[in-house]
mmCIF file of C-alpha atoms in Angstrom:
data_model
loop_
_atom_site.group_PDB
_atom_site.id
_atom_site.type_symbol
_atom_site.label_atom_id
_atom_site.label_comp_id
_atom_site.label_asym_id
_atom_site.label_seq_id
_atom_site.Cartn_x
_atom_site.Cartn_y
_atom_site.Cartn_z
ATOM 1 C CA UNK O 1 0.969 16.204 13.531
ATOM 2 C CA UNK O 2 1.599 15.813 9.854
ATOM 3 C CA UNK O 3 4.817 13.957 10.618
ATOM 4 C CA UNK O 4 2.829 11.406 12.744
ATOM 5 C CA UNK O 5 0.198 11.114 10.018
ATOM 6 C CA UNK O 6 2.845 10.458 7.404
ATOM 7 C CA UNK O 7 4.782 8.098 9.567
ATOM 8 C CA UNK O 8 1.772 6.073 10.495
ATOM 9 C CA UNK O 9 -0.011 6.317 7.135
ATOM 10 C CA UNK O 10 2.671 5.792 4.559
ATOM 11 C CA UNK O 11 0.831 2.614 3.997
ATOM 12 C CA UNK O 12 2.205 0.883 1.182
ATOM 13 C CA UNK O 13 5.763 1.813 0.984
ATOM 14 C CA UNK O 14 5.810 -0.849 -1.682
ATOM 15 C CA UNK O 15 9.514 -1.164 -2.397
ATOM 16 C CA UNK O 16 10.541 -3.075 -5.436
ATOM 17 C CA UNK O 17 14.146 -3.732 -6.206
ATOM 18 C CA UNK O 18 15.386 -5.629 -9.208
ATOM 19 C CA UNK O 19 16.701 -9.113 -8.455
ATOM 20 C CA UNK O 20 20.537 -9.424 -8.908
ATOM 21 C CA UNK O 21 21.203 -10.115 -12.603
ATOM 22 C CA UNK O 22 23.100 -13.286 -13.428
ATOM 23 C CA UNK O 23 24.880 -11.549 -16.312
ATOM 24 C CA UNK O 24 25.462 -7.874 -16.933
ATOM 25 C CA UNK O 25 22.295 -6.737 -18.693
ATOM 26 C CA UNK O 26 20.366 -3.561 -18.939
ATOM 27 C CA UNK O 27 19.423 -2.684 -15.368
ATOM 28 C CA UNK O 28 15.803 -2.469 -14.368
ATOM 29 C CA UNK O 29 14.818 0.715 -12.559
ATOM 30 C CA UNK O 30 14.093 0.560 -8.866
ATOM 31 C CA UNK O 31 10.452 1.280 -8.117
ATOM 32 C CA UNK O 32 9.288 2.831 -4.908
ATOM 33 C CA UNK O 33 5.566 3.578 -4.425
ATOM 34 C CA UNK O 34 4.450 5.683 -1.538
ATOM 35 C CA UNK O 35 0.777 5.767 -0.601
ATOM 36 C CA UNK O 36 -0.276 8.021 2.255
ATOM 37 C CA UNK O 37 -3.770 7.738 3.720
ATOM 38 C CA UNK O 38 -5.655 10.931 4.322
ATOM 39 C CA UNK O 39 -3.001 13.096 2.703
ATOM 40 C CA UNK O 40 -4.556 15.937 0.744
ATOM 41 C CA UNK O 41 -3.290 16.997 -2.671
ATOM 42 C CA UNK O 42 -1.987 20.275 -1.241
ATOM 43 C CA UNK O 43 -0.489 18.841 1.985
ATOM 44 C CA UNK O 44 2.986 18.648 0.414
ATOM 45 C CA UNK O 45 5.227 21.626 -0.187
ATOM 46 C CA UNK O 46 5.700 20.869 -3.891
ATOM 47 C CA UNK O 47 2.021 21.630 -4.373
ATOM 48 C CA UNK O 48 2.340 25.042 -2.739
ATOM 49 C CA UNK O 49 1.570 23.989 0.844
ATOM 50 C CA UNK O 50 2.873 25.975 3.825
ATOM 51 C CA UNK O 51 3.630 22.519 5.272
ATOM 52 C CA UNK O 52 7.246 21.720 4.647
ATOM 53 C CA UNK O 53 8.006 18.187 3.298
ATOM 54 C CA UNK O 54 11.646 18.402 2.048
ATOM 55 C CA UNK O 55 12.298 14.661 1.993
ATOM 56 C CA UNK O 56 9.120 13.953 0.071
ATOM 57 C CA UNK O 57 9.950 16.802 -2.200
ATOM 58 C CA UNK O 58 13.412 15.293 -2.978
ATOM 59 C CA UNK O 59 11.829 11.803 -3.741
ATOM 60 C CA UNK O 60 9.142 13.408 -5.904
ATOM 61 C CA UNK O 61 11.635 15.603 -7.844
ATOM 62 C CA UNK O 62 13.655 12.476 -8.729
ATOM 63 C CA UNK O 63 10.747 10.298 -9.830
ATOM 64 C CA UNK O 64 7.250 10.468 -11.212
ATOM 65 C CA UNK O 65 4.500 12.221 -9.353
ATOM 66 C CA UNK O 66 1.022 10.712 -10.039
ATOM 67 C CA UNK O 67 -1.076 13.760 -9.527
ATOM 68 C CA UNK O 68 -4.040 13.294 -11.878
ATOM 69 C CA UNK O 69 -6.134 10.419 -10.579
ATOM 70 C CA UNK O 70 -8.992 9.560 -8.352
ATOM 71 C CA UNK O 71 -8.770 7.815 -5.074
ATOM 72 C CA UNK O 72 -11.270 6.103 -2.868
ATOM 73 C CA UNK O 73 -12.321 7.794 0.462
ATOM 74 C CA UNK O 74 -10.797 5.059 2.706
ATOM 75 C CA UNK O 75 -7.754 2.800 2.722
ATOM 76 C CA UNK O 76 -8.879 -0.720 1.764
ATOM 77 C CA UNK O 77 -10.501 0.455 -1.577
ATOM 78 C CA UNK O 78 -7.489 2.606 -2.350
ATOM 79 C CA UNK O 79 -5.053 -0.168 -1.715
ATOM 80 C CA UNK O 80 -7.150 -2.633 -3.721
ATOM 81 C CA UNK O 81 -7.156 -0.179 -6.697
ATOM 82 C CA UNK O 82 -3.452 0.397 -6.438
ATOM 83 C CA UNK O 83 -2.621 -3.324 -6.314
ATOM 84 C CA UNK O 84 -4.994 -4.387 -9.099
ATOM 85 C CA UNK O 85 -5.291 -1.354 -11.313
ATOM 86 C CA UNK O 86 -9.067 -1.792 -11.171
ATOM 87 C CA UNK O 87 -12.007 -0.034 -9.558
ATOM 88 C CA UNK O 88 -12.783 -1.692 -6.137
ATOM 89 C CA UNK O 89 -16.500 -1.864 -7.190
ATOM 90 C CA UNK O 90 -15.512 -4.894 -9.364
ATOM 91 C CA UNK O 91 -14.949 -6.913 -6.223
ATOM 92 C CA UNK O 92 -17.184 -5.198 -3.591
ATOM 93 C CA UNK O 93 -14.584 -3.226 -1.784
ATOM 94 C CA UNK O 94 -15.713 0.281 -2.541
ATOM 95 C CA UNK O 95 -17.671 1.024 0.638
ATOM 96 C CA UNK O 96 -15.449 0.606 3.620
ATOM 97 C CA UNK O 97 -12.399 -0.960 5.118
ATOM 98 C CA UNK O 98 -11.817 -4.689 5.761
ATOM 99 C CA UNK O 99 -12.127 -5.203 9.543
ATOM 100 C CA UNK O 100 -9.902 -7.496 11.468
ATOM 101 C CA UNK O 101 -12.721 -10.009 12.012
ATOM 102 C CA UNK O 102 -13.822 -10.014 8.367
ATOM 103 C CA UNK O 103 -13.836 -13.413 6.594
ATOM 104 C CA UNK O 104 -13.073 -11.898 3.156
ATOM 105 C CA UNK O 105 -10.372 -9.893 1.443
ATOM 106 C CA UNK O 106 -9.258 -8.869 -1.953
ATOM 107 C CA UNK O 107 -10.329 -11.789 -4.087
ATOM 108 C CA UNK O 108 -7.626 -14.302 -4.809
ATOM 109 C CA UNK O 109 -8.485 -14.363 -8.563
ATOM 110 C CA UNK O 110 -7.159 -10.708 -8.845
ATOM 111 C CA UNK O 111 -3.648 -10.515 -10.180
ATOM 112 C CA UNK O 112 -1.733 -7.983 -8.129
ATOM 113 C CA UNK O 113 1.095 -5.539 -9.067
ATOM 114 C CA UNK O 114 3.687 -7.378 -6.880
ATOM 115 C CA UNK O 115 2.884 -10.596 -8.700
ATOM 116 C CA UNK O 116 3.470 -9.015 -12.051
ATOM 117 C CA UNK O 117 6.652 -7.357 -10.885
ATOM 118 C CA UNK O 118 7.946 -10.680 -9.443
ATOM 119 C CA UNK O 119 7.300 -12.340 -12.825
ATOM 120 C CA UNK O 120 9.336 -9.526 -14.368
ATOM 121 C CA UNK O 121 12.308 -10.396 -12.117
ATOM 122 C CA UNK O 122 11.832 -7.881 -9.277
ATOM 123 C CA UNK O 123 12.131 -8.578 -5.529
ATOM 124 C CA UNK O 124 9.135 -7.163 -3.819
ATOM 125 C CA UNK O 125 8.457 -5.766 -0.394
ATOM 126 C CA UNK O 126 5.665 -3.944 1.422
ATOM 127 C CA UNK O 127 6.251 -1.730 4.480
ATOM 128 C CA UNK O 128 3.269 -0.359 6.353
ATOM 129 C CA UNK O 129 -0.336 -1.302 6.453
ATOM 130 C CA UNK O 130 -1.745 -4.165 4.281
ATOM 131 C CA UNK O 131 -5.517 -3.898 4.978
ATOM 132 C CA UNK O 132 -6.618 -6.230 2.146
ATOM 133 C CA UNK O 133 -7.600 -9.308 4.106
ATOM 134 C CA UNK O 134 -6.034 -11.438 6.796
ATOM 135 C CA UNK O 135 -8.444 -14.155 7.719
ATOM 136 C CA UNK O 136 -6.562 -16.737 5.777
ATOM 137 C CA UNK O 137 -2.903 -17.140 4.862
ATOM 138 C CA UNK O 138 -3.795 -17.056 1.171
ATOM 139 C CA UNK O 139 -4.812 -13.369 1.628
ATOM 140 C CA UNK O 140 -1.616 -12.231 3.305
ATOM 141 C CA UNK O 141 1.115 -10.138 1.482
ATOM 142 C CA UNK O 142 3.547 -13.079 1.079
ATOM 143 C CA UNK O 143 0.894 -15.100 -0.697
ATOM 144 C CA UNK O 144 -0.046 -12.154 -2.887
ATOM 145 C CA UNK O 145 3.320 -11.537 -4.502
ATOM 146 C CA UNK O 146 5.434 -9.787 -1.871
ATOM 147 C CA UNK O 147 8.778 -11.370 -1.035
ATOM 148 C CA UNK O 148 9.103 -9.300 2.213
ATOM 149 C CA UNK O 149 6.513 -7.723 4.459
ATOM 150 C CA UNK O 150 6.995 -5.487 7.420
ATOM 151 C CA UNK O 151 4.041 -3.753 8.923
ATOM 152 C CA UNK O 152 0.531 -4.402 10.213
ATOM 153 C CA UNK O 153 -2.381 -6.171 8.658
ATOM 154 C CA UNK O 154 -5.228 -3.895 9.911
ATOM 155 C CA UNK O 155 -5.853 -0.213 10.193
ATOM 156 C CA UNK O 156 -6.233 1.858 13.362
ATOM 157 C CA UNK O 157 -3.721 -0.429 15.104
ATOM 158 C CA UNK O 158 -2.358 0.245 18.640
ATOM 159 C CA UNK O 159 1.317 0.643 17.968
ATOM 160 C CA UNK O 160 2.214 -0.495 21.455
ATOM 161 C CA UNK O 161 0.005 -3.599 21.962
ATOM 162 C CA UNK O 162 -0.522 -4.360 18.240
ATOM 163 C CA UNK O 163 -4.196 -5.083 18.987
ATOM 164 C CA UNK O 164 -7.173 -3.811 17.000
ATOM 165 C CA UNK O 165 -10.665 -4.473 18.229
ATOM 166 C CA UNK O 166 -9.528 -7.300 20.406
ATOM 167 C CA UNK O 167 -7.550 -9.052 17.679
ATOM 168 C CA UNK O 168 -3.712 -9.320 17.697
ATOM 169 C CA UNK O 169 -2.185 -8.077 14.502
#
């Protein structure tokens, strides 16, 4: 069950790889952010859980573990905070998730992490769930700083039909 949860909820496997340098310069570090919806602080073995997570343990041991922070209770606000570095109350996303039929999303005025990383010379990608608005192309991952996107735009998606609440993802 945990494997299914992790597989389906490793939302924002936001994978950032430095662009190929023109000349040999100091290499930029690769950045890999994993965000898992509904994963408790003690649901990984490095925190003392009886649940074994050896692959996540290896990744965590070789990088930085962000373990002292607050998250929002649902995915859209959490994603908005991660992408902007700001509380979601600033733009009205603190209460719930953005539904497939919603005619709003994370405001376009907000500068996102992938935009800043792209400006710093990184190639950016997101794998997993976006869930920050999809009613207009300006709100999609490619328009918000991601060079590559693989995953779905909504939450609670049917993985076989790719439909959520009657709307094709």
